[in-house]
Coordinates of C-alpha atoms in Angstrom, one line a residue:
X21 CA -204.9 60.8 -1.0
X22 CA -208.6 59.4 -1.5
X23 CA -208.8 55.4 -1.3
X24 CA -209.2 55.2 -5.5
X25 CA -205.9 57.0 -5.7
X26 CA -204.2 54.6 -3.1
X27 CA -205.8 51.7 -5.1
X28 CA -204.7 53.2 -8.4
X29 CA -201.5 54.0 -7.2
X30 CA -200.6 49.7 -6.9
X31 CA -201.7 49.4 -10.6
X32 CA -200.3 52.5 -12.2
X33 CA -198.1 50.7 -14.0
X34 CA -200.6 48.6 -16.2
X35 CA -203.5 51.0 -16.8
X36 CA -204.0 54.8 -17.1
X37 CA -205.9 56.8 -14.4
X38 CA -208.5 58.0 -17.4
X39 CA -209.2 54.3 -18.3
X40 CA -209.1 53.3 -14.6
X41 CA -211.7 55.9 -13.4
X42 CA -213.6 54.8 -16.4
X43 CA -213.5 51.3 -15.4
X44 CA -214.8 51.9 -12.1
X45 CA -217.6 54.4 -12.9
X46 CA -219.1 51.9 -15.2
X47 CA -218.5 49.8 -12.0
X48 CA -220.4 51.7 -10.1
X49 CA -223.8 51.9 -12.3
X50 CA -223.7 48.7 -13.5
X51 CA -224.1 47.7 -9.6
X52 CA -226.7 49.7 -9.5
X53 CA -225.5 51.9 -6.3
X54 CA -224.8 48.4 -4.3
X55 CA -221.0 49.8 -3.9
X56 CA -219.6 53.4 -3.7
X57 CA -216.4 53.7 -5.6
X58 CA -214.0 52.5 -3.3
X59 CA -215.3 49.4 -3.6
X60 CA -215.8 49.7 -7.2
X61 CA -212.5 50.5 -7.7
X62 CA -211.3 47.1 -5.7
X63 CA -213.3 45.4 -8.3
X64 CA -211.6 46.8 -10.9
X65 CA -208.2 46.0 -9.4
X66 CA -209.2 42.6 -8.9
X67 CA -210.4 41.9 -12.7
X68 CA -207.0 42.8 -13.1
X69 CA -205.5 40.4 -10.8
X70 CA -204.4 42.5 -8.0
X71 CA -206.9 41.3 -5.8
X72 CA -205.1 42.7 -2.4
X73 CA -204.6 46.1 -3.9
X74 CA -206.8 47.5 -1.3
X75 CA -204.6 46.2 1.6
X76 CA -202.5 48.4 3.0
X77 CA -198.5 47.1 2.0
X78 CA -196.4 45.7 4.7
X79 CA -192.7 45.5 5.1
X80 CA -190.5 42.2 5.3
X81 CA -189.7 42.7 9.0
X82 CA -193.2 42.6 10.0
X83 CA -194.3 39.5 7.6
X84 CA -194.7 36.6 10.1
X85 CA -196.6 32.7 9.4
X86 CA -199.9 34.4 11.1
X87 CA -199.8 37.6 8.5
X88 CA -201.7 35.3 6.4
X89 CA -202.4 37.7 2.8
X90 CA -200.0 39.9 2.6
X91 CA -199.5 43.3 0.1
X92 CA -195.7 44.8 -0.3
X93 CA -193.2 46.1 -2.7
X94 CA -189.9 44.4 -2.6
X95 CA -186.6 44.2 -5.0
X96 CA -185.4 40.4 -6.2
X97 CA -182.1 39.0 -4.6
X98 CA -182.1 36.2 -6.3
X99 CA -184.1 33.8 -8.7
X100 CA -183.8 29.6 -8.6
X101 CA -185.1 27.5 -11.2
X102 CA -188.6 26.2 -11.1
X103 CA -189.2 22.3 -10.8
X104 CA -191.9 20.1 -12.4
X105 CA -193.7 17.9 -9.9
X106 CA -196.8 15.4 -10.1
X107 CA -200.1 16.1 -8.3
X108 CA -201.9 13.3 -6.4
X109 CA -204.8 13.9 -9.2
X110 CA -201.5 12.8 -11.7
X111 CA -201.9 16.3 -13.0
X112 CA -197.9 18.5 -13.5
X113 CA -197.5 21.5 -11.3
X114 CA -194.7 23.6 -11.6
X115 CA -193.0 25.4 -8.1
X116 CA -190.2 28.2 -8.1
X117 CA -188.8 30.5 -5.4
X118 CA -187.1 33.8 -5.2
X119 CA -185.4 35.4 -2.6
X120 CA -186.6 39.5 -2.4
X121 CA -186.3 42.0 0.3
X122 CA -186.6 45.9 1.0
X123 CA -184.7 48.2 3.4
X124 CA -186.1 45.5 6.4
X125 CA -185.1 42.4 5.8
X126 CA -185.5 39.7 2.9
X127 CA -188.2 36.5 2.4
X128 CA -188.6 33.7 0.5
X129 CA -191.5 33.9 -2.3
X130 CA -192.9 30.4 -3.9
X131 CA -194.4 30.9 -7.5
X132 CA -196.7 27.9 -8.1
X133 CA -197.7 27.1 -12.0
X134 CA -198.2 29.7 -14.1
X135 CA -196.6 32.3 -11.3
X136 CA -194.0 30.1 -11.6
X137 CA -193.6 30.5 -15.8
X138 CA -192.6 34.3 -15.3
X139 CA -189.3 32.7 -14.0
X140 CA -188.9 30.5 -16.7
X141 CA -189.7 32.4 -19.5
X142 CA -187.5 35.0 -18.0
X143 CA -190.2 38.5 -17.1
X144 CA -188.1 38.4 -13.8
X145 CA -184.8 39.7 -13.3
X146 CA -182.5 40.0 -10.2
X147 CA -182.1 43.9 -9.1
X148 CA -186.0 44.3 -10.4
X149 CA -188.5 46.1 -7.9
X150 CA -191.7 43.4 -7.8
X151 CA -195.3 44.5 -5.9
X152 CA -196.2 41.2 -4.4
X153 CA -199.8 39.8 -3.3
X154 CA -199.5 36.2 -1.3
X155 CA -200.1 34.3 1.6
X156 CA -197.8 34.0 4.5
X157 CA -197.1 30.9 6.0
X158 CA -194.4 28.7 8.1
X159 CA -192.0 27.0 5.6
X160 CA -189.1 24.8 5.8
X161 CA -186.5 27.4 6.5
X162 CA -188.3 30.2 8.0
X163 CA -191.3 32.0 6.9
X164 CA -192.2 32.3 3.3
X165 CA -195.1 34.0 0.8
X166 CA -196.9 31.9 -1.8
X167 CA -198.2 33.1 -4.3
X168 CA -200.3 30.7 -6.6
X169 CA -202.5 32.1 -9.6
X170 CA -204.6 34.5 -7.8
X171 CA -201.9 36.2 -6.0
X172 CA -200.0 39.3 -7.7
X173 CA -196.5 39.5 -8.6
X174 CA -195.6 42.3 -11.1
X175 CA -193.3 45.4 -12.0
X176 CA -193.0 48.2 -9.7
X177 CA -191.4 51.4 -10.4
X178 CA -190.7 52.4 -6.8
X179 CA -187.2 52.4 -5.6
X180 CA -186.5 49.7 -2.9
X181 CA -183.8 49.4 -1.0
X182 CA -182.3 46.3 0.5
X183 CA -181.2 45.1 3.6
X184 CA -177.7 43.7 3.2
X185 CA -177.2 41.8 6.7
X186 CA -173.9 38.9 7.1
X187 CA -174.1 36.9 10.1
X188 CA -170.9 35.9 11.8
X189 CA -169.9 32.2 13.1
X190 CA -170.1 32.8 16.3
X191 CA -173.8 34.2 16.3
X192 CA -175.5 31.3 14.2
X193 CA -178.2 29.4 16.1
X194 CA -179.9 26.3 15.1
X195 CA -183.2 27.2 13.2
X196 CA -182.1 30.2 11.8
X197 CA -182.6 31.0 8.2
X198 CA -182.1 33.4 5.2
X199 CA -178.4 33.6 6.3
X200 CA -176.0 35.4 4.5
X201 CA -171.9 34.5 5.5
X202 CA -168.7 35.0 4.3
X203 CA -165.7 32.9 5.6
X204 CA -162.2 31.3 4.7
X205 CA -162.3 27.6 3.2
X206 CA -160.1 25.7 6.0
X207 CA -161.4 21.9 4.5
X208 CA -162.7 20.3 2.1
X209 CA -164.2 17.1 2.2
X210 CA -165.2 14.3 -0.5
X211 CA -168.5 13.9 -2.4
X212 CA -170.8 11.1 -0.8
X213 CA -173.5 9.7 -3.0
X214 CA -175.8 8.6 -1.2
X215 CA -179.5 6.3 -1.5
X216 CA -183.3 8.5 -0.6
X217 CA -186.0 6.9 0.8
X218 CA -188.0 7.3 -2.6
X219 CA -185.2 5.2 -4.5
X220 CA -183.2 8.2 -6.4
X221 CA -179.7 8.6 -5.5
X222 CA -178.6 12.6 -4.1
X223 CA -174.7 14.0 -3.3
X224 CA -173.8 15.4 -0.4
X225 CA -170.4 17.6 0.4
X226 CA -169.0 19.3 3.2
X227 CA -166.7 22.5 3.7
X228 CA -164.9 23.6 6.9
X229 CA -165.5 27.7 6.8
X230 CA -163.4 30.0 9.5
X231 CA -163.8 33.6 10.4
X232 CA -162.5 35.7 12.7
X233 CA -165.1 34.8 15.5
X234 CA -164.8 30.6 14.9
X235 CA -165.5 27.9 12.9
X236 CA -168.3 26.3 10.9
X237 CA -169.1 23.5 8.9
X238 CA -171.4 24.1 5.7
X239 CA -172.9 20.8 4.5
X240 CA -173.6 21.0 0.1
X241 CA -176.6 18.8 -1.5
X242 CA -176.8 17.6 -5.1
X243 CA -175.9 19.9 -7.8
X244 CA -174.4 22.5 -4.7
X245 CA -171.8 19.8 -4.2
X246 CA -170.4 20.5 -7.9
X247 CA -168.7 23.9 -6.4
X248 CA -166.3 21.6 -3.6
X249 CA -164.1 20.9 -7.2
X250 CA -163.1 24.5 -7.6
X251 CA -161.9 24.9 -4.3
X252 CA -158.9 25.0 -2.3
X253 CA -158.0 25.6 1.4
X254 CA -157.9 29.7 1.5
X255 CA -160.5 30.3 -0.6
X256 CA -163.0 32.8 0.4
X257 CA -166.8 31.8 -0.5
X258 CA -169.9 33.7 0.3
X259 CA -172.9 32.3 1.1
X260 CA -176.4 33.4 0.5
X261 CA -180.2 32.3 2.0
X262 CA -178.2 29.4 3.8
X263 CA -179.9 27.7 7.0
X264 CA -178.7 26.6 10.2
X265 CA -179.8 23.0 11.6
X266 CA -177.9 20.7 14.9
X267 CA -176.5 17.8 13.5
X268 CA -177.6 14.7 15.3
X269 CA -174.8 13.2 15.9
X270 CA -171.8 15.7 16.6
X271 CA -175.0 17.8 18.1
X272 CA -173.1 20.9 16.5
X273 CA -174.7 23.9 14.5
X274 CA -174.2 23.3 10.8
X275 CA -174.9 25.4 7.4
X276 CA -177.2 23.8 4.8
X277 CA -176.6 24.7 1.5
X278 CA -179.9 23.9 -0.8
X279 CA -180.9 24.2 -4.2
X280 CA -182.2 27.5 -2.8
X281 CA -179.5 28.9 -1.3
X282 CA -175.9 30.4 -3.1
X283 CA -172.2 29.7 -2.7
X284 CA -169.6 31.5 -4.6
X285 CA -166.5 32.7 -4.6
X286 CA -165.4 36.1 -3.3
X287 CA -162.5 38.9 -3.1
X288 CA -163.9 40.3 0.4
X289 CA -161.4 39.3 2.9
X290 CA -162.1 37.6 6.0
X291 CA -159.7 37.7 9.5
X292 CA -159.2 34.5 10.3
X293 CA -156.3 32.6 12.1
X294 CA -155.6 29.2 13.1
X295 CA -155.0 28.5 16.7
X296 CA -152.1 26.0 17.3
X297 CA -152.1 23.7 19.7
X298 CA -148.6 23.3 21.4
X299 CA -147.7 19.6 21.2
X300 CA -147.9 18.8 24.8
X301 CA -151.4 19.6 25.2
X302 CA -152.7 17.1 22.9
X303 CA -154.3 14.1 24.0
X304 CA -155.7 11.4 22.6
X305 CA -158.9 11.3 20.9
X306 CA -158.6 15.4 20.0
X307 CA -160.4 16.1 16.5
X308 CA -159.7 19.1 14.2
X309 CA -156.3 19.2 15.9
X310 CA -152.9 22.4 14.3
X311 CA -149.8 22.4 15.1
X312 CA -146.5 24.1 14.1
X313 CA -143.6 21.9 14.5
X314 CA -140.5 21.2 13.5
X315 CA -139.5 18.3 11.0
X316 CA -136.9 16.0 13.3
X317 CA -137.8 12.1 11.4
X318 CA -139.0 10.9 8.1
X319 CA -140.1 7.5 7.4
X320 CA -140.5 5.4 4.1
X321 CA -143.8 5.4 2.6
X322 CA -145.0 1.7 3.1
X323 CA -147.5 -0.1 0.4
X324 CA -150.4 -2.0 1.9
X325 CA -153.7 -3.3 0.9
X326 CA -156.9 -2.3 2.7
X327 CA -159.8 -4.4 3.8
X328 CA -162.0 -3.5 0.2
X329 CA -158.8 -5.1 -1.5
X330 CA -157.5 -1.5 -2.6
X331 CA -154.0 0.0 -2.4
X332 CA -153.1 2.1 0.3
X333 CA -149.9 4.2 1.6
X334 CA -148.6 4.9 4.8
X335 CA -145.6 7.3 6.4
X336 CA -144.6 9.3 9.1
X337 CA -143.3 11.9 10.6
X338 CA -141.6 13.3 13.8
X339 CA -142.5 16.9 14.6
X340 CA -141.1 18.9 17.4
X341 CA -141.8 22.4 19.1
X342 CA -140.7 24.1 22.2
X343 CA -143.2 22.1 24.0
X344 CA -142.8 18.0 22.9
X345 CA -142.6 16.0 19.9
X346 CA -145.2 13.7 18.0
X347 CA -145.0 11.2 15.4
X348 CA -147.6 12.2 12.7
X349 CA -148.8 9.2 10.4
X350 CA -149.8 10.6 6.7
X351 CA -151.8 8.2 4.6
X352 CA -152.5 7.5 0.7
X353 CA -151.9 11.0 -1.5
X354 CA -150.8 12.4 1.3
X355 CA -147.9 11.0 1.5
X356 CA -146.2 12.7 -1.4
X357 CA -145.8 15.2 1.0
X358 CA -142.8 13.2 3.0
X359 CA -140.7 13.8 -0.4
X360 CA -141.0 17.8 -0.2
X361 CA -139.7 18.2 2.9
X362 CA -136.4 17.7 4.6
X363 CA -135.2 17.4 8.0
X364 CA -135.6 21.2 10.6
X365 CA -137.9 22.3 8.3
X366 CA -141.1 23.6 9.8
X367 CA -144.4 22.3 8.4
X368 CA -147.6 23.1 9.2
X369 CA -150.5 20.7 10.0
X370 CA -154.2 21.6 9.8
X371 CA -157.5 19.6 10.8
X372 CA -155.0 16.4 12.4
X373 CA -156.8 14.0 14.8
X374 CA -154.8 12.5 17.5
X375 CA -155.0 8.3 19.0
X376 CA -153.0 6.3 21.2
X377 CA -150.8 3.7 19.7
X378 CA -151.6 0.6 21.3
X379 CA -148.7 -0.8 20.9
X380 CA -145.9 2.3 21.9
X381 CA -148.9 3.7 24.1
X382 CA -147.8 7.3 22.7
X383 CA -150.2 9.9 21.7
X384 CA -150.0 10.3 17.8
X385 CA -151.4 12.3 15.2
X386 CA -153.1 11.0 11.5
X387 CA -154.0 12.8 8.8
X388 CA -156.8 11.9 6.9
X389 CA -158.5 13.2 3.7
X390 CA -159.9 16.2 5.4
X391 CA -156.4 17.1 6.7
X392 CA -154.0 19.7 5.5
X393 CA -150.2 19.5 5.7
X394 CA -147.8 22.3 4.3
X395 CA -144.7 24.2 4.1
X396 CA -144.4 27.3 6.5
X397 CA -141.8 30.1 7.2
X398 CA -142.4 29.9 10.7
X399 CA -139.0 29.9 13.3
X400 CA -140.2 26.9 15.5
X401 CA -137.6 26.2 18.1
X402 CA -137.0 22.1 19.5
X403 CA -134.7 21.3 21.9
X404 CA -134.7 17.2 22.5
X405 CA -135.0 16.5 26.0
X406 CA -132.5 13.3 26.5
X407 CA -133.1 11.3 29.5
X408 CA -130.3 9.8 32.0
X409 CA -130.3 6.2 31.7
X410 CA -130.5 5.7 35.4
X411 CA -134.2 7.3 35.2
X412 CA -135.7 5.1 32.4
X413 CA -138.1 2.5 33.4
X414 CA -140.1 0.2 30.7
X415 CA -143.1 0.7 28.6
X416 CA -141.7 4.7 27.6
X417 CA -140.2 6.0 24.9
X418 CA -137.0 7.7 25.3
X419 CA -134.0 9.9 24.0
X420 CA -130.8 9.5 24.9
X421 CA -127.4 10.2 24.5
X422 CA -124.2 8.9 25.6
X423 CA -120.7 7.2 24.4
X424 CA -121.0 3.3 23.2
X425 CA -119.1 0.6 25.0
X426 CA -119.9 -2.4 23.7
X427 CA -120.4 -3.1 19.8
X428 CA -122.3 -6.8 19.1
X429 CA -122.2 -8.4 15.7
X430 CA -124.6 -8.3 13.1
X431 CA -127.0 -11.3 12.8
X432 CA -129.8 -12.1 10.5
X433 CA -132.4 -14.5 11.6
X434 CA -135.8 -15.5 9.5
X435 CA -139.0 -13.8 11.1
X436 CA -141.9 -16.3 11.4
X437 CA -143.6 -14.5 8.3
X438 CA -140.6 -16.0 6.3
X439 CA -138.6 -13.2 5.3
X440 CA -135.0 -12.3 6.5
X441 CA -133.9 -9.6 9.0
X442 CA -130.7 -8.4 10.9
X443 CA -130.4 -7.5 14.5
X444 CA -127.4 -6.2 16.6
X445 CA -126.8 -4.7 20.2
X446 CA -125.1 -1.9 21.2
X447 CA -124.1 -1.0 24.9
X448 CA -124.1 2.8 25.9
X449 CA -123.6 4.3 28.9
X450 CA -124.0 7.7 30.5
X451 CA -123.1 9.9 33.8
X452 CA -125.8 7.9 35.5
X453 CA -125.5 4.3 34.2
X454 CA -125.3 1.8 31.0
X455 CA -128.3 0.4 29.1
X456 CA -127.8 -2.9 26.2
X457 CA -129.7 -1.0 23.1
X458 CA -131.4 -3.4 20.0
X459 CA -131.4 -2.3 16.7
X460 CA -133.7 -4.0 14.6
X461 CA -133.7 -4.3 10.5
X462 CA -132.1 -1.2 8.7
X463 CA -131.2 0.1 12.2
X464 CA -128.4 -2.8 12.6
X465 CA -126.4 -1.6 9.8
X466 CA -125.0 1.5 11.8
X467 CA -122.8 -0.4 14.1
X468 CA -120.8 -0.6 10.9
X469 CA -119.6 3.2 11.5
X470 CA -119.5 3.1 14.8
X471 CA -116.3 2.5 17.2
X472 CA -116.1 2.1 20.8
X473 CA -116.3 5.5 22.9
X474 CA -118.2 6.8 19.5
X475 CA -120.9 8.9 21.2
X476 CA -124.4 9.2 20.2
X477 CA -128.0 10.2 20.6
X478 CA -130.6 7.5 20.3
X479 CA -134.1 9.1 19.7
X480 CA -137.2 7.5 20.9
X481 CA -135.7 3.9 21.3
X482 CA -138.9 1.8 23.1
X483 CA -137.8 0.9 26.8
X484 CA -138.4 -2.8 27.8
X485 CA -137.1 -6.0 29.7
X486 CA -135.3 -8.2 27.3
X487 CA -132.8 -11.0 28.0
X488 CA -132.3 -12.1 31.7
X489 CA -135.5 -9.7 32.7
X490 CA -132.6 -6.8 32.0
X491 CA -133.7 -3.2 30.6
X492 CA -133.4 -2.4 27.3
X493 CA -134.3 -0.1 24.8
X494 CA -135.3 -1.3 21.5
X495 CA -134.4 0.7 18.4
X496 CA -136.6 -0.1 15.2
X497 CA -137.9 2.1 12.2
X498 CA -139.6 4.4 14.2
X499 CA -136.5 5.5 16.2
X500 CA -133.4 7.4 14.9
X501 CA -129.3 7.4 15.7
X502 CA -127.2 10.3 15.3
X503 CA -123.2 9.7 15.6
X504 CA -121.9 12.6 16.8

């Protein structure tokens, strides 16, 4: 193939051969033998805007920030709306970007101005095979072509295929771009609004996404955060021309989701499994904390106000497994869990995050808005471990079981916010020794069924020294008393 017919061969598609030789024969003698007709014929192409139709085409792979112009044939992955913008000289430009790729790989193009019109007046199409003329350079998200008003973008008929690449989690490094991921929605967060630097306000959303090789999360901005409303934990989204960046201050990989980039739902289905933590390996201060356990205690929901004058909630839980048990503390909607379930049933609790209670010094778990509590079929088997009374000691909390002895009288006293109580003692003993218990508020009332040598089990009652420096274990809304 001569050089003309490699030249013609790029611009086929918008002029004859018989018009194109003729073009560049008249070329040719108007120059007056200055150029032979490969250079003519370079002319030609460039009077009709492909003015890098005599470079030799390059593929994606090989298209770095230092190929500078570039020439190749690529097919459109997908097309985002162009934005207006003002020029220092107060003049409008106009900016849009597509995503396009062959069988190596895929790049970003930016259209500038009238480039940028083919997108909005709709000449390109997603699926369409494009031959592109621009300059390569470094861009935010990894290497990109521009293409202003001299460059080339236009119609090819060659057949292009295209690279379909989908990272997993676990191989996603900071700075990597053009990612493509599929994964299993495991939290969603709110929507923060939030102040720029230039004065306008933008959105920002996260998502938790698993697959079978770990977790990620994928951080949404303006408009992108709008998709966080159709979602619900299980849902499968894809993600297309995402980027990868360390957040500052968890100092973690994250997924950016731009205006650039896609996130939509999808019917592929991704492995993924929660890991469970058994209840006696977690300490305080764990984040992102599952368990499996089995219901043993529910608590009111309590009413309170919060410190920006707004209504909250508050209950709790006691869940056990083969390992321990743990109080978990619920708060505001999701509370109206605590009147689904009922006692031994087995829930299951994603995305917890475990502190210390400073005043039982017990390791407990709270779920927040990003956590996820729910119903499960699991078997999970508890066993409460009851303690002799000869082994407790104070500042523990304990379960134990034995036959009562002693039953005091009910009294009601005024606590020093005003309002009325009741208190009463019990004394049970044991094989290994006899311990005065307290029962505080609604707790009180069940001496009222109880008769001496009535056995029962006392669960997490608070160990401490009350009267006459003597042990005790104190019995309040936390704690729970089965009569056997």
């Amino acid at each position: 193939m001569t050089d003309i017919d490699t030249i013609y061969k790029k611009l086929s598609h918008v002029i004859s051969k018989e018009d194109f030789l003729q073009r560049t024969q008249e070329k040719v003698e108007n120059m007056g033998g200055l150029c032979d007709e490969a250079m003519a014929a370079m002319l030609v192409a460039n009077e009709l805007g492909f003015s890098d139709a005599g470079r030799d085409s390059i593929k994606v792979e090989n298209i770095t920030p230092e190929s500078g112009p570039v020439n190749f044939i690529a097919r459109i992955v997908s097309i985002f709306d162009i934005k207006e913008f003002t020029r220092n000289d107060g003049t409008i430009g106009r900016v849009g970007n597509l995503i396009v790729g062959d069988e190596t790989g895929k790049v970003k193009l930016t259209l500038w101005d009238n480039m940028a019109d083919l997108i909005k007046i709709g000449k390109l199409k997603v699926g369409q095979t494009v031959q592109v003329s621009g300059f390569a350079k470094q861009g935010y998200s990894g290497v990109e072509v521009n293409i202003g008003n001299n460059g080339v973008l236009t119609e090819s008929e060659e057949e292009v295929d295209v690279a379909s690449s989908s990272q997993k989690i676990k191989d996603i490094k900071d700075g990597m771009g053009d990612l493509n991921l599929t994964g299993k929605v495991l939290e969603v967060s709110e929507i923060r609004t939030f102040q720029r630097k230039d004065g306008n306000s933008g959105r920002v959303g996260n998502l938790l996404l698993g697959d079978e090789t770990g977790t990620l999360r994928v951080t949404l901005w303006d408009e992108k955060t709008d998709f966080l409303s159709q979602l619900e934990y299980g849902d499968i989204v894809e993600l297309i021309n995402a980027y990868a960046r360390e957040n500052a201050f968890t100092q973690k990989v994250e997924l950016q989701i731009g205006n650039r980039s896609i996130i939509r739902k999808s019917e592929k289905k991704v492995e993924y499994k929660e890991e469970f933590t058994p209840i006696a390996e977690i300490k305080a201060e764990m984040n992102n904390v599952n368990i499996s356990g089995r219901v043993l205690d529910i608590s009111e929901v309590r009413a309170f106000e919060k410190k920006d004058g707004s209504a909250g909630r508050v209950g709790n839980i006691l869940l056990g497994d083969s390992t321990g048990k743990i109080r978990l503390t619920l708060w505001d909607e999701k509370t109206d869990f605590l009147e689904e379930i009922d006692f031994d049933e087995t829930v299951e609790v994603l995305n917890a995050y475990s502190r210390e209670n400073t005043f039982s010094q017990q390791v407990e778990l709270s779920l927040g808005a990003r956590g996820i509590i729910q119903k499960s079929e699991k078997k999970v088997e508890y066993r409460e471990k009851f303690t002799d009374i000869a082994d407790i000691i104070p500042g523990e909390s304990y379960s134990v079981q034995g036959k009562v002895t002693e039953i005091g009288e009910l009294r009601e006293f005024e606590k020093e916010d005003g309002t009325e109580n009741v208190v009463a003692n019990l004394q049970l003993k044991d094989e290994t020794g006899s311990i005065r218990l307290t029962l505080w508020g609604e707790q009180a009332y069940v001496i009222e069924d109880l008769d001496i040598d009535s056995e029962i089990q006392v669960i997490d009652a608070y160990a401490k020294y009350g009267l006459n420096e003597e042990m005790e274990l104190s019995i309040g809304n936390r704690s729970r008393v089965i009569i056997l």
